[in-house]
PDB file of C-alpha atoms in Angstrom:
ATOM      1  CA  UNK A  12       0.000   0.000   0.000  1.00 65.00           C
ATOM      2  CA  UNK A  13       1.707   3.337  -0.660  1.00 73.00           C
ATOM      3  CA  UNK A  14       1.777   5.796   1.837  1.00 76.00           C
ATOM      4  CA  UNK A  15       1.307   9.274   1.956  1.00 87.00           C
ATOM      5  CA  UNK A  16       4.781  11.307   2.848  1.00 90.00           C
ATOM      6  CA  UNK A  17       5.356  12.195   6.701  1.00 91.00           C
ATOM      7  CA  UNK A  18       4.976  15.960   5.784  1.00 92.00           C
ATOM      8  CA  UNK A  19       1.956  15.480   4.104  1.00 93.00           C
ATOM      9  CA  UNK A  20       0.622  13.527   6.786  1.00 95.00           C
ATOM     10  CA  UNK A  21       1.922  15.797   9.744  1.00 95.00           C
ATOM     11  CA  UNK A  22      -0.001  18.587   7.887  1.00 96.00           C
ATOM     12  CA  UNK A  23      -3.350  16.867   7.043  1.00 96.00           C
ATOM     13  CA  UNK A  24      -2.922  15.706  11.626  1.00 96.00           C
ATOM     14  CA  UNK A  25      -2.453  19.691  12.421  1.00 96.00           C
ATOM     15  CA  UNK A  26      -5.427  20.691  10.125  1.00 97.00           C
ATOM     16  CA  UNK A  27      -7.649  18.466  11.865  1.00 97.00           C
ATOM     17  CA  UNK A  28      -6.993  19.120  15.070  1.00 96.00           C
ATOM     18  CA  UNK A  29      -7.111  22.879  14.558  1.00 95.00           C
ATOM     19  CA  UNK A  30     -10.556  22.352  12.972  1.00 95.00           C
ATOM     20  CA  UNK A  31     -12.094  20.407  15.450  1.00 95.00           C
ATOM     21  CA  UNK A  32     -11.254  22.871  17.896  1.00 94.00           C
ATOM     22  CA  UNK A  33     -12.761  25.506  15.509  1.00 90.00           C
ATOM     23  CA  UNK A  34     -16.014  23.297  15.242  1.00 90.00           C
ATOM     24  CA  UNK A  35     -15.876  23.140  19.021  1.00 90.00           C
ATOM     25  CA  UNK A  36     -15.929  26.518  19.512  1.00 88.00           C
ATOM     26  CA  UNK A  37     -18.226  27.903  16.554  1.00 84.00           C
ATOM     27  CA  UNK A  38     -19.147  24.339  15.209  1.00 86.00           C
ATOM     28  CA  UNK A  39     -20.163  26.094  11.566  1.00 91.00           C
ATOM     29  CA  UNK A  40     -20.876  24.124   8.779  1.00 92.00           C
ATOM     30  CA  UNK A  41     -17.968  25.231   6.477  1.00 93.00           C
ATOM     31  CA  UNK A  42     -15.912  24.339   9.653  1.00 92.00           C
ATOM     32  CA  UNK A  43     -17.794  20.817   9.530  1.00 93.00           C
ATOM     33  CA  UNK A  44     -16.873  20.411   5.855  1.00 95.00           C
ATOM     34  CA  UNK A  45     -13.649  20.810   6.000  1.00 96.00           C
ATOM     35  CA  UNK A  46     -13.070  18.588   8.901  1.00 95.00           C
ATOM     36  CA  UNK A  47     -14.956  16.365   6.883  1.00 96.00           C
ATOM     37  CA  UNK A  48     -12.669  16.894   3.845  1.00 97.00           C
ATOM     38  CA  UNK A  49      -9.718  16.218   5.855  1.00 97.00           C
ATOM     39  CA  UNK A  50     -10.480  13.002   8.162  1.00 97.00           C
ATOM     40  CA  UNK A  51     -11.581  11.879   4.361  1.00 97.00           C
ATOM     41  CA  UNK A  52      -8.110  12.807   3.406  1.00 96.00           C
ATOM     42  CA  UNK A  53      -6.515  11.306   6.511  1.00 96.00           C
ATOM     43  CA  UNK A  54      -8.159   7.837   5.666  1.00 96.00           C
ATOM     44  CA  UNK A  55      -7.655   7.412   2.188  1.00 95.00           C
ATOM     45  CA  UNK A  56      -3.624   8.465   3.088  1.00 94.00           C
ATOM     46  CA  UNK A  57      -3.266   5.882   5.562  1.00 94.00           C
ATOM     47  CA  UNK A  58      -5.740   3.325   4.365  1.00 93.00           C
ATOM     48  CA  UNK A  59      -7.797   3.486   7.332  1.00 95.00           C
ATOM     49  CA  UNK A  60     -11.540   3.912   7.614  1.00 95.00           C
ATOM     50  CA  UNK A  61     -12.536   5.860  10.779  1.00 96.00           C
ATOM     51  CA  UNK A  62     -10.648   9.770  11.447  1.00 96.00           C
ATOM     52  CA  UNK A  63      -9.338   8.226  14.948  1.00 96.00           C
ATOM     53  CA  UNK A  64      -7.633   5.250  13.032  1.00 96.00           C
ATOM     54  CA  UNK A  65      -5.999   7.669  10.452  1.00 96.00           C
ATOM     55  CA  UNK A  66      -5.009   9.754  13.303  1.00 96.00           C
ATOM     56  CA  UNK A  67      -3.391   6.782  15.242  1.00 95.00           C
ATOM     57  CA  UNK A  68      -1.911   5.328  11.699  1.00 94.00           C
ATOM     58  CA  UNK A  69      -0.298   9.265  10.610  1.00 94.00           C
ATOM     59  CA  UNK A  70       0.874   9.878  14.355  1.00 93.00           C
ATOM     60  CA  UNK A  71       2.664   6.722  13.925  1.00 92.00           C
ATOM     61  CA  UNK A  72       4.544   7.799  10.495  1.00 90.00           C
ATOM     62  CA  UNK A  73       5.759  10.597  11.735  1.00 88.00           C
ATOM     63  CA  UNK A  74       9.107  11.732  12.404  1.00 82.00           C
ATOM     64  CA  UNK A  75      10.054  11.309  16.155  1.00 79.00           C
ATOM     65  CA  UNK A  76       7.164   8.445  16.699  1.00 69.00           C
ATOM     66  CA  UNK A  77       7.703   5.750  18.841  1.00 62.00           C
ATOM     67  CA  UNK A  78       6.558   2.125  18.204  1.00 59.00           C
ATOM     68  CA  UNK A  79       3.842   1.173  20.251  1.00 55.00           C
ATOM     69  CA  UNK A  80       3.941  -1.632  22.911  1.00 49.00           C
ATOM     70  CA  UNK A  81       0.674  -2.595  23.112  1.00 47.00           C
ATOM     71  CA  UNK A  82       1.539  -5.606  25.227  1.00 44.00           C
ATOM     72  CA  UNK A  83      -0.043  -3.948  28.283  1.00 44.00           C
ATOM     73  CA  UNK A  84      -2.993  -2.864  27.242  1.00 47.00           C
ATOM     74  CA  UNK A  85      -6.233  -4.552  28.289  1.00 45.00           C
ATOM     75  CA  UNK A  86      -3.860  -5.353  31.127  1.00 41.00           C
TER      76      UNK A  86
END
């Protein structure tokens, strides 16, 4: 699967999370869009098909990430 560039992906991880604070604070729906434009974007980047999995999946490709130990959780 390719795989959208970290730089891409760091950018399409700050737009959403400035514009869900924007929708939390004057929840428009141009605001709404756009989020929606982006978490579309995020998914189709990182072949995911929920916003919090292509958030999880981008976080991950960027530079400075750590791999996960997921060995404790449920634990």
């Amino acid at each position: 699967m390719l795989m959208a560039h970290p730089a891409v992906l760091s950018n399409l991880v700050e737009q959403y999370d400035t514009l869900r604070i924007l929708h939390a604070e004057h929840g428009t729906p141009e605001v709404r869009q756009r989020m929606d434009d982006v978490a579309y974007t995020l998914c189709v980047s990182t072949g995911t098909r929920d916003v919090d999995a292509a958030l999880i999946a981008a976080r991950h490709r960027l530079p400075g990430a750590r791999p996960a130990d997921d060995s404790l959780i449920g634990n």
